[in-house]
PDB file of C-alpha atoms and ligand atoms in Angstrom:
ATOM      1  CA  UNK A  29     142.120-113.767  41.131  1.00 95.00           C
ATOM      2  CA  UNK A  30     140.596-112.120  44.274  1.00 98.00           C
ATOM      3  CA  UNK A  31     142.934-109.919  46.165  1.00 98.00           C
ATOM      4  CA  UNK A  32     143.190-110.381  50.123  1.00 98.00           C
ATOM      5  CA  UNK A  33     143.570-107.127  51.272  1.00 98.00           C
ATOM      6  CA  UNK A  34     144.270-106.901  54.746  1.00 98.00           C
ATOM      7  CA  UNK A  35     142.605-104.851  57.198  1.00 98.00           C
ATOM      8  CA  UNK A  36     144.872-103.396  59.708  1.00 98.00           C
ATOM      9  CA  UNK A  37     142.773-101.224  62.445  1.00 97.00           C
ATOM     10  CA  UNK A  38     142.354-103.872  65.455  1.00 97.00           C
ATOM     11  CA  UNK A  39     146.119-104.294  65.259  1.00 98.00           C
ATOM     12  CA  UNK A  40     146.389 -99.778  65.715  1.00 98.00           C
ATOM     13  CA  UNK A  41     143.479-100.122  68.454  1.00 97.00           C
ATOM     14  CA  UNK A  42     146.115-102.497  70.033  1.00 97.00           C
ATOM     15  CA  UNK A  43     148.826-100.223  69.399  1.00 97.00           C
ATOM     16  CA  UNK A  44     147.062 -97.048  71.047  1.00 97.00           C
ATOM     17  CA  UNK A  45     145.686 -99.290  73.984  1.00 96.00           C
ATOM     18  CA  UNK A  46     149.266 -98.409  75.548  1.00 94.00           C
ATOM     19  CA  UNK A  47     150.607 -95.605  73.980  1.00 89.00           C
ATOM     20  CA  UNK A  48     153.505 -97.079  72.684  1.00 94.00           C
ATOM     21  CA  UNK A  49     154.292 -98.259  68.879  1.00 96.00           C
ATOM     22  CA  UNK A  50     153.940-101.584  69.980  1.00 97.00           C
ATOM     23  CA  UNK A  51     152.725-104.089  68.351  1.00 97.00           C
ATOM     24  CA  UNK A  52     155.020-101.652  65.449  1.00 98.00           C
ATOM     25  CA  UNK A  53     152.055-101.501  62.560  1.00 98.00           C
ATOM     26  CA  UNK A  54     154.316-100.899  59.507  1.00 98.00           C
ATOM     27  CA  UNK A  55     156.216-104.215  60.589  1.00 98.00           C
ATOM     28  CA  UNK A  56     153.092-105.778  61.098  1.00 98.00           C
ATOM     29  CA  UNK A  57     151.939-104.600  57.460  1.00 98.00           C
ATOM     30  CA  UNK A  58     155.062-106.464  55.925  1.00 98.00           C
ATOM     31  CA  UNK A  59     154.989-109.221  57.732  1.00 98.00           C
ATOM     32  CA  UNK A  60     151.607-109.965  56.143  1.00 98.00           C
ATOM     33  CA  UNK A  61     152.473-108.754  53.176  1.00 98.00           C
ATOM     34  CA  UNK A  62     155.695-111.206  53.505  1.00 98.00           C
ATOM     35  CA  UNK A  63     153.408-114.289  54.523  1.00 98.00           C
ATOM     36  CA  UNK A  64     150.808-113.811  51.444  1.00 98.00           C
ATOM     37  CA  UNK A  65     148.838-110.679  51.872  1.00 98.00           C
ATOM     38  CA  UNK A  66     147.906-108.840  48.612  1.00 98.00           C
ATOM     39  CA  UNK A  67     147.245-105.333  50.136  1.00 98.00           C
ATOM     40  CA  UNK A  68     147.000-103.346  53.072  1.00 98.00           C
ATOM     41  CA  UNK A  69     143.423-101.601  54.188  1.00 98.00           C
ATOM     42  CA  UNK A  70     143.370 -98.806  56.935  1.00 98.00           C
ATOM     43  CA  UNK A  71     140.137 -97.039  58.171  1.00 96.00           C
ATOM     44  CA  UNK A  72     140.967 -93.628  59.764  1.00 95.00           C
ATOM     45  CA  UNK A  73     138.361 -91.706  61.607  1.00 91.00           C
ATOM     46  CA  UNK A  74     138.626 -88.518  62.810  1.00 88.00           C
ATOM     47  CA  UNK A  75     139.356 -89.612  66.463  1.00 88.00           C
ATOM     48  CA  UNK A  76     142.245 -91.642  65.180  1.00 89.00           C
ATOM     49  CA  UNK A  77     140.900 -94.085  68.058  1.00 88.00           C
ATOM     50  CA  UNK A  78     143.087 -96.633  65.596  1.00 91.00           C
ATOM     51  CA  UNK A  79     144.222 -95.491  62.501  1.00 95.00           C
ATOM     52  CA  UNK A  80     146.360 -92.447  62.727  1.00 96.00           C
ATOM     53  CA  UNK A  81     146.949 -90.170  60.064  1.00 96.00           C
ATOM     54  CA  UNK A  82     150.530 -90.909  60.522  1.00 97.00           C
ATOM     55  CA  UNK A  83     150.300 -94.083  59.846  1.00 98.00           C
ATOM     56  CA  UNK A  84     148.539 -93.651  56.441  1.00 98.00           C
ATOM     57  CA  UNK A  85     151.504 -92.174  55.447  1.00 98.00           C
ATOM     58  CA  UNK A  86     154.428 -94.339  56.846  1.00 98.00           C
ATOM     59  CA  UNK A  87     152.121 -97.672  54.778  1.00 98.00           C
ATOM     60  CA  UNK A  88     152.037 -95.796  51.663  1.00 98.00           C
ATOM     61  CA  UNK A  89     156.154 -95.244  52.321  1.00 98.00           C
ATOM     62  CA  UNK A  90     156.745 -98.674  53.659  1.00 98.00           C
ATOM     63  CA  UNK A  91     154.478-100.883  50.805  1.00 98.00           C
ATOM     64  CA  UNK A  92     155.088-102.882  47.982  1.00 97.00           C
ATOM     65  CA  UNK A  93     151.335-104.338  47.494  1.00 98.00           C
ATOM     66  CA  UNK A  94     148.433-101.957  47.145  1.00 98.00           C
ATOM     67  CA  UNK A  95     147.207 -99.505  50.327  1.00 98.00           C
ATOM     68  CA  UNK A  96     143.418 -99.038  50.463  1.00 98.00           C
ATOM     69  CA  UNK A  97     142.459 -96.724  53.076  1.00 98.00           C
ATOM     70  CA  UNK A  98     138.655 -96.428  53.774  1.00 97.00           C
ATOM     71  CA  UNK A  99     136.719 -93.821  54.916  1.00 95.00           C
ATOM     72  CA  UNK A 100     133.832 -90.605  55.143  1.00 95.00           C
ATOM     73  CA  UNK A 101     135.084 -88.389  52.926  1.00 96.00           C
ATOM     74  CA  UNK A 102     135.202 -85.338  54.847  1.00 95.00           C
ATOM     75  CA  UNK A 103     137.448 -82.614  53.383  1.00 96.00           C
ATOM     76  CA  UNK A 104     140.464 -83.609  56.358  1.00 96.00           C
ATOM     77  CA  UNK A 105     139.912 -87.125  54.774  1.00 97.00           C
ATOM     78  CA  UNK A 106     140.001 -86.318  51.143  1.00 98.00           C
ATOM     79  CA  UNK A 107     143.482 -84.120  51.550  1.00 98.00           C
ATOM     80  CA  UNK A 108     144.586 -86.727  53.208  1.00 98.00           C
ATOM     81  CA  UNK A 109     144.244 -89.127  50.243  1.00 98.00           C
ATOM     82  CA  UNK A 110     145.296 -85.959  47.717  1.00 98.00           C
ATOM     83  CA  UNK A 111     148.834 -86.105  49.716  1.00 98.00           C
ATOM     84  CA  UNK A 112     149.432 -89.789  50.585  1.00 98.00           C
ATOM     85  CA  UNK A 113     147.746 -91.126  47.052  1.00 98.00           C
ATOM     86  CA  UNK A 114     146.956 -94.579  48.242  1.00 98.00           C
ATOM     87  CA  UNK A 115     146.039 -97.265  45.153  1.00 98.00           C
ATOM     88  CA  UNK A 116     142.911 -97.020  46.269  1.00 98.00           C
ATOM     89  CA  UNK A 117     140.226 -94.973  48.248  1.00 98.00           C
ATOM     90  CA  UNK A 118     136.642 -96.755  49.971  1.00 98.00           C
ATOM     91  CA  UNK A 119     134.380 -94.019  50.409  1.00 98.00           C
ATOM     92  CA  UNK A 120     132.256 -94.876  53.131  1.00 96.00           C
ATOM     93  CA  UNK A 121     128.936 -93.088  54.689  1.00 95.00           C
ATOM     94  CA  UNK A 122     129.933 -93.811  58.342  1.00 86.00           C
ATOM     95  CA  UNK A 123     129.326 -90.774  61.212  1.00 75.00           C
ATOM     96  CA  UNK A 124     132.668 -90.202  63.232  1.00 70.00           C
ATOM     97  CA  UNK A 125     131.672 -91.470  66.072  1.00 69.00           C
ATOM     98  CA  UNK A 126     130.322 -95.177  64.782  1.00 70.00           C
ATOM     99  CA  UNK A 127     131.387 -98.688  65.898  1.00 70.00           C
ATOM    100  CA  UNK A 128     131.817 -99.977  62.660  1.00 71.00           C
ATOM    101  CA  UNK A 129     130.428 -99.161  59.128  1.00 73.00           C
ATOM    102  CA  UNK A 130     127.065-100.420  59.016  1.00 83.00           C
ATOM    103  CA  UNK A 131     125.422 -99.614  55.416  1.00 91.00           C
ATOM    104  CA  UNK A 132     125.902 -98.828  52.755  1.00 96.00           C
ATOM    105  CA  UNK A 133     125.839 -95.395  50.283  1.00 97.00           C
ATOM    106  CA  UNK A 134     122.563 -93.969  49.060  1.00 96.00           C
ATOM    107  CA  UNK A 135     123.852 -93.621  45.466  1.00 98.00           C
ATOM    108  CA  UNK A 136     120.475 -92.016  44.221  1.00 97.00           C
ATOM    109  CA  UNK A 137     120.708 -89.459  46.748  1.00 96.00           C
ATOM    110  CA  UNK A 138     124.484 -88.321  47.402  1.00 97.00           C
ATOM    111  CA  UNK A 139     124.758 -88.697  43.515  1.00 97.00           C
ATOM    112  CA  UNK A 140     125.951 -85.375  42.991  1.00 97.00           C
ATOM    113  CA  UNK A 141     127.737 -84.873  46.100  1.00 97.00           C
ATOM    114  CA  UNK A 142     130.190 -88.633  45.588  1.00 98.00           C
ATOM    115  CA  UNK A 143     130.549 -87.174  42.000  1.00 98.00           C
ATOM    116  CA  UNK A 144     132.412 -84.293  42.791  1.00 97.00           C
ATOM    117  CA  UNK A 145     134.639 -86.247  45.475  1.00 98.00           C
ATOM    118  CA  UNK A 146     134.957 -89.119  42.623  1.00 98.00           C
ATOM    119  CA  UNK A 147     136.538 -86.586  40.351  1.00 98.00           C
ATOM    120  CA  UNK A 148     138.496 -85.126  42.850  1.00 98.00           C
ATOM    121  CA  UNK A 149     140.199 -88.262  43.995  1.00 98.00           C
ATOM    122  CA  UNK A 150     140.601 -89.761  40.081  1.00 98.00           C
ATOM    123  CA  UNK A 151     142.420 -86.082  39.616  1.00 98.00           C
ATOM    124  CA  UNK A 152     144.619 -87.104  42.225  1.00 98.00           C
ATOM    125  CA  UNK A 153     145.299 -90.765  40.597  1.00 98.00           C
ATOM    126  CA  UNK A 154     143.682 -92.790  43.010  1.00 98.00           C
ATOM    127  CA  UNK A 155     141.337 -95.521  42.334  1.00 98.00           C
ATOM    128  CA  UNK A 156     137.646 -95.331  44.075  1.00 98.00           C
ATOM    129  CA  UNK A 157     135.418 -97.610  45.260  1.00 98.00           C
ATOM    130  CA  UNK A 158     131.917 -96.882  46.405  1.00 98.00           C
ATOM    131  CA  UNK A 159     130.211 -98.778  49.884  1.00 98.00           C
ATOM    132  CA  UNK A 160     126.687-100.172  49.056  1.00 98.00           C
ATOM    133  CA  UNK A 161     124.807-102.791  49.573  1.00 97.00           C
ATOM    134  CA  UNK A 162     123.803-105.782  47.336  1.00 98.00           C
ATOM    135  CA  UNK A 163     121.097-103.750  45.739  1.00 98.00           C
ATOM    136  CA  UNK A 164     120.813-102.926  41.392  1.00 98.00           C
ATOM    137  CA  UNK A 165     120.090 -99.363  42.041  1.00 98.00           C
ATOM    138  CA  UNK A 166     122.126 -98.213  44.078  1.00 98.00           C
ATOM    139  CA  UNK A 167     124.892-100.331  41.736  1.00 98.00           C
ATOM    140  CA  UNK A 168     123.349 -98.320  38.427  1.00 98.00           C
ATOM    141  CA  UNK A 169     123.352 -95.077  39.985  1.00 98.00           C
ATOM    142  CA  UNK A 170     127.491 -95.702  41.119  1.00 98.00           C
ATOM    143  CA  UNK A 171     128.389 -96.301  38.280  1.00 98.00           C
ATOM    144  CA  UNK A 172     126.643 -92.540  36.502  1.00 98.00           C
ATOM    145  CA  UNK A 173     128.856 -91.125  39.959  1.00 98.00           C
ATOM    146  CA  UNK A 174     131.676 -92.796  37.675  1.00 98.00           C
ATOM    147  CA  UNK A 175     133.627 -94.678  40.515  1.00 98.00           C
ATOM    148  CA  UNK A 176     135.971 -97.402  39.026  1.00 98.00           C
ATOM    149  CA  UNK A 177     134.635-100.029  41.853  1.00 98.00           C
ATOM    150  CA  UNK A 178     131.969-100.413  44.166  1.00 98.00           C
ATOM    151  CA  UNK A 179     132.717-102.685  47.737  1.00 98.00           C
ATOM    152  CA  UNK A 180     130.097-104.878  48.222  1.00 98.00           C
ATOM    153  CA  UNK A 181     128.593-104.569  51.898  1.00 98.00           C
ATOM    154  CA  UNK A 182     128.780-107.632  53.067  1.00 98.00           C
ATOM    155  CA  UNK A 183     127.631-108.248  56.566  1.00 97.00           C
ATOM    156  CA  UNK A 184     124.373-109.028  55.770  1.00 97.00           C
ATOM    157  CA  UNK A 185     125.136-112.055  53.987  1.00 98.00           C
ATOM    158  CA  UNK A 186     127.681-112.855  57.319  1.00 98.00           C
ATOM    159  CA  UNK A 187     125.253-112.782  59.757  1.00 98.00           C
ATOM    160  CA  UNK A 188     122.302-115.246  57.427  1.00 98.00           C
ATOM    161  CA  UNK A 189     125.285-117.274  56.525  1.00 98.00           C
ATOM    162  CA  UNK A 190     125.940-117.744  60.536  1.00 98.00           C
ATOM    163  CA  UNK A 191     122.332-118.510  61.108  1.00 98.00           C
ATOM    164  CA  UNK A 192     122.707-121.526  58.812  1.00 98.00           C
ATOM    165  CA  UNK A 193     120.959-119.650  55.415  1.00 97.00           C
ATOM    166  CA  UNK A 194     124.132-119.260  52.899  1.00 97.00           C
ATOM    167  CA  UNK A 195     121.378-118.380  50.014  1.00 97.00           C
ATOM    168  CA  UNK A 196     121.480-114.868  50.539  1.00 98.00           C
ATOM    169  CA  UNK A 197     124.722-114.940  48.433  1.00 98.00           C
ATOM    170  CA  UNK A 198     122.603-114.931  45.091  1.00 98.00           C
ATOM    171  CA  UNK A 199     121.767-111.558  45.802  1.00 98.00           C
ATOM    172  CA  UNK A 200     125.149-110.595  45.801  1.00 98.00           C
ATOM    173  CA  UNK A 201     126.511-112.731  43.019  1.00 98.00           C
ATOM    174  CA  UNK A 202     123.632-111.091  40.593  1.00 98.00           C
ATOM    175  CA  UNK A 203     124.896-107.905  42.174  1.00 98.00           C
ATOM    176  CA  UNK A 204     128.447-108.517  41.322  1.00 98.00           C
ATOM    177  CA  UNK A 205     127.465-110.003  37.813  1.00 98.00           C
ATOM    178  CA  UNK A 206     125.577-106.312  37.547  1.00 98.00           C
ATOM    179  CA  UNK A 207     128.499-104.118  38.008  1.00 98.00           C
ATOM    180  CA  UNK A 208     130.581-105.865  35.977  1.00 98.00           C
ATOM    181  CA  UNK A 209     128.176-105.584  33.162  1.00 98.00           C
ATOM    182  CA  UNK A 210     128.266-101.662  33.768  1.00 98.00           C
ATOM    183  CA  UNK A 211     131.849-101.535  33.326  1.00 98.00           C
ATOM    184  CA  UNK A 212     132.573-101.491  37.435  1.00 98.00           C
ATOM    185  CA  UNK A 213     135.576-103.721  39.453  1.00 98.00           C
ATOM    186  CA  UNK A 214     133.764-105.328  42.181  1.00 98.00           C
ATOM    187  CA  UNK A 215     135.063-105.674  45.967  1.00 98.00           C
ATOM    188  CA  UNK A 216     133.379-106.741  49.091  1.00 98.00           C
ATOM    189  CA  UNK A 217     133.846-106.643  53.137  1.00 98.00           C
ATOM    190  CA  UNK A 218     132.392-106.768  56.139  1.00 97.00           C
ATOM    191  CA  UNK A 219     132.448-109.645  58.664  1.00 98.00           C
ATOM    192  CA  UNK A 220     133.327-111.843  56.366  1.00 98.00           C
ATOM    193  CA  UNK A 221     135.601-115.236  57.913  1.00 98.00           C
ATOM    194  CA  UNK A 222     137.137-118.559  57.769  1.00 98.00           C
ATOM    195  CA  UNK A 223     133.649-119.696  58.011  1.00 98.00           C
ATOM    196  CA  UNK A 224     131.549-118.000  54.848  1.00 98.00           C
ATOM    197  CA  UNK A 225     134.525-116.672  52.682  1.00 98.00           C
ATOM    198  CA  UNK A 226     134.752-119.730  50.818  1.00 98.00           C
ATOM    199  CA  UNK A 227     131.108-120.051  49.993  1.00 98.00           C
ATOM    200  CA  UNK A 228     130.921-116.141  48.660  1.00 98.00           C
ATOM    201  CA  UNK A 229     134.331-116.439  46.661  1.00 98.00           C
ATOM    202  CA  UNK A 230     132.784-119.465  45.065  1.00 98.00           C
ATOM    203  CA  UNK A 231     129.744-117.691  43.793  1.00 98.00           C
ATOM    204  CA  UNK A 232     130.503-114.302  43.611  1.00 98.00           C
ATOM    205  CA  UNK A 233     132.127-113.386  40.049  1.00 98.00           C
ATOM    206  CA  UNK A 234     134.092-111.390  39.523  1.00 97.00           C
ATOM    207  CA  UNK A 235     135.640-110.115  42.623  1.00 98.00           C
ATOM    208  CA  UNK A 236     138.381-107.806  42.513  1.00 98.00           C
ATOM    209  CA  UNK A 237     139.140-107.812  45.727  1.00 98.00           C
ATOM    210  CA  UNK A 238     138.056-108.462  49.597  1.00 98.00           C
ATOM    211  CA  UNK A 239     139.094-106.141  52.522  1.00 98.00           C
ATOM    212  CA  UNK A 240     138.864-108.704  55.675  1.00 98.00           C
ATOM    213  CA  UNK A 241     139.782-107.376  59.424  1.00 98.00           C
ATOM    214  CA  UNK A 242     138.101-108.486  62.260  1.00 98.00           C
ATOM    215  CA  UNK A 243     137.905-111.627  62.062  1.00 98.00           C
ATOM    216  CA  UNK A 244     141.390-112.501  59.746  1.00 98.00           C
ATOM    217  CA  UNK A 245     143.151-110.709  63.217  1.00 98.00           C
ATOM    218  CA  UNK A 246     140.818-112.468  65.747  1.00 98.00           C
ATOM    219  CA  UNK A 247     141.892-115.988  64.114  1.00 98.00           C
ATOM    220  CA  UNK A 248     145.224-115.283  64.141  1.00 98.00           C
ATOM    221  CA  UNK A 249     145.501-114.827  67.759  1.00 98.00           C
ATOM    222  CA  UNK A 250     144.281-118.400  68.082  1.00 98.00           C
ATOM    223  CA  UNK A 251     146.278-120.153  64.581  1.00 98.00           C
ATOM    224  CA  UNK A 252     149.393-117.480  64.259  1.00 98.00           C
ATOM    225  CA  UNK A 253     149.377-114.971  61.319  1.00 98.00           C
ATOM    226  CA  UNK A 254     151.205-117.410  58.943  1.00 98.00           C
ATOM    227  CA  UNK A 255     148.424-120.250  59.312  1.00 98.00           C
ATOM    228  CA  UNK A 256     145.840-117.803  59.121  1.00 98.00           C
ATOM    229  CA  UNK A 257     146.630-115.738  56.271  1.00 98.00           C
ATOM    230  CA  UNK A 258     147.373-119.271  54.553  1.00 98.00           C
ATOM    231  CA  UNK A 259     143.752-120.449  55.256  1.00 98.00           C
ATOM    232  CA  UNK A 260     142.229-117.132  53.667  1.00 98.00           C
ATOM    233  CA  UNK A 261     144.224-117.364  50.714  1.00 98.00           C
ATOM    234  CA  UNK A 262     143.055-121.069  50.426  1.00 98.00           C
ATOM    235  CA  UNK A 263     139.332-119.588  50.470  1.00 98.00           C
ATOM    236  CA  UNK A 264     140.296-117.290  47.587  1.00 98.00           C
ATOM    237  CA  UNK A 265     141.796-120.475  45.693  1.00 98.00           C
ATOM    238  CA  UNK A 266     145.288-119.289  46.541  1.00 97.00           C
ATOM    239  CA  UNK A 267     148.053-121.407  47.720  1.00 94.00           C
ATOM    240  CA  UNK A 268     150.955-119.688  49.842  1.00 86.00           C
ATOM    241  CA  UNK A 269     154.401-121.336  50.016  1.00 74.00           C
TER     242      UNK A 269
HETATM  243  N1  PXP B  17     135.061-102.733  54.370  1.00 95.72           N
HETATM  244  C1  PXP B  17     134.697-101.597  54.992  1.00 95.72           C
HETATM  245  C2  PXP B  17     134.198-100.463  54.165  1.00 95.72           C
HETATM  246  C3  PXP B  17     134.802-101.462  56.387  1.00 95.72           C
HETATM  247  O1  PXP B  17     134.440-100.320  56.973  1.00 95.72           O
HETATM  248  C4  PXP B  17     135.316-102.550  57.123  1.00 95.72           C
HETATM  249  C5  PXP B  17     135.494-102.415  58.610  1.00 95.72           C
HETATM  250  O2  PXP B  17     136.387-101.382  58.885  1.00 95.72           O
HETATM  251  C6  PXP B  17     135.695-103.708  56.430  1.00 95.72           C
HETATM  252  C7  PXP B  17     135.535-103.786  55.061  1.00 95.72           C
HETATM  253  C8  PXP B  17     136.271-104.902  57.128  1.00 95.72           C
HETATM  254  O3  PXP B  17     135.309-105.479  57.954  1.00 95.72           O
HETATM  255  P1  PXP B  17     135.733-106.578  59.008  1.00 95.72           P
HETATM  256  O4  PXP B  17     136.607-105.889  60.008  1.00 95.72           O
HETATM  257  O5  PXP B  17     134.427-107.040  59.586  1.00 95.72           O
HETATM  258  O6  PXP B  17     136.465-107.650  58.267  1.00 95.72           O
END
C-alpha cells in the first residue's frame, strides 16, 4: 500500500498571506487526515515564508498519522527534528532562498557529510529519507550513507508525462526496483497529479509512500478536499468511505 502523505505548505503560504491563523493549519491537517489522508508533510525554510517552526510542533502534538517534515539540513533544521521527532525526516539539497526543490542529492559527493546527519537523526528515532533523482548511483551510494528511504524526485517524469511521453516512468520503476534490492523503502514527489499519479503508482514497485502538495491543494479548490483526497487515494488503489 502507498501512503498519501499530504503536503501542507500552500495551505501556511495562505495562512501568512494575512497574518492571521486562518485558514487554522492543524484543523486543516485533521480534516485531511479525517477524509483519508495517511500523513502529513511540511517543508520549513528558514524564512518560514510558509511553514513555521511553530507549526512543526503543534502537527507533531495534534497527529495521529505520520508527520514528514522536509528540508536542508542546516543545524537550526536538524534541532528542530532532534526536539519535535517527526516519523520521518526528507533531507533535501535546496538553498534558502529557492522556489521549490528542484534536484536531487549528490550522494557520491555529500556522502560523508548526509552520513553524519543520517546518524544523527536515526539517534534521535526518526526515520530518513534521502532526495535524488531516478539515477542507480546516486541510489547505491544512499544506501552506504545508510538512510532507511530515499524520495524519488519526481518532476521530471511530471513534466514528459504532460508533454504526452509517460515512458520516462521505466527509469524510475528500475530505480525503485533498485533500492528495494539494497534494502531501502522507496518514496517519491514532486509535481505529481490527478493526471500522472495513476500511471507511476501502477509501475512503480514498491512505493512506500508519495508526498503530493501543489497540485492535491490546487484541485481541491476546484472539487472540495473530500472529492479530491478521494480521487488520489483512488490513484493509489485506495477506496475512502
Ligand atoms: N517532495 C519534496 C522533497 C518537496 O520539496 C516537495 C515540494 O515541497 C514535494 C515532495 C511536493 O511537491 P508538490 O508540491 O509539487 O506536490
Amino acid at each position: 500500500m502507498t501512503k498519501l502523505s499530504v503536503n501542507l505548505n500552500k495551505v501556511a503560504l495562505l495562512r501568512n498571506s494575512r497574518g492571521r491563523n486562518y485558514p487554522d493549519l492543524i484543523q486543516f491537517a485533521l480534516d485531511c487526515v479525517k477524509l483519508g489522508a495517511d500523513g502529513i508533510t511540511m517543508h520549513p525554510r528558514p524564512d518560514e515564508r510558509h511553514a513555521r517552526k511553530s507549526d512543526i510542533f503543534e502537527l507533531k502534538e495534534a497527529l495521529t498519522v505520520e508527520l514528514n517534515v522536509e528540508g536542508y539540513p542546516s543545524e537550526d533544521f536538524l534541532r528542530l527534528i532532534e526536539e519535535v521527532k517527526p516519523a520521518q525526516c526528507t533531507l533535501v539539497p535546496d538553498a534558502p532562498d529557492q522556489l521549490t526543490s528542484d534536484h536531487g542529492w549528490d550522494t557520491n559527493k555529500f556522502k560523508g557529510y548526509l552520513l553524519d546527519i543520517i546518524l544523527r537523526l536515526q539517534a534521535a528515532g526518526v526515520r530518513t529519507s534521502i532526495f535524488v533523482d531516478p539515477d542507480l548511483d546516486m541510489i547505491e551510494a544512499a544506501r552506504e550513507i545508510g538512510t532507511d528511504r530515499i524520495e524519488l524526485y519526481t518532476e521530471t517524469y511530471a513534466s514528459q508525462y504532460a508533454f504526452g511521453n509517460p515512458n520516462l516512468v521505466e527509469e524510475f520503476a528500475r530505480a525503485a526496483a533498485f533500492a528495494h534490492e539494497l534494502g531501502l523503502g522507496v518514496n517519491a514527489g514532486h509535481d505529481l497529479n490527478l493526471d500522472n499519479l495513476l500511471h507511476f503508482h501502477s509501475m512503480v514497485t514498491p512505493l512506500h509512500e508519495v508526498s503530493i502538495g501543489h497540485a492535491l491543494i490546487t484541485d481541491a479548490l476546484y472539487l472540495g478536499l473530500e472529492e479530491t483526497i478521494r480521487r488520489y487515494q483512488g490513484c493509489l488503489g485506495k477506496s475512502v468511505s
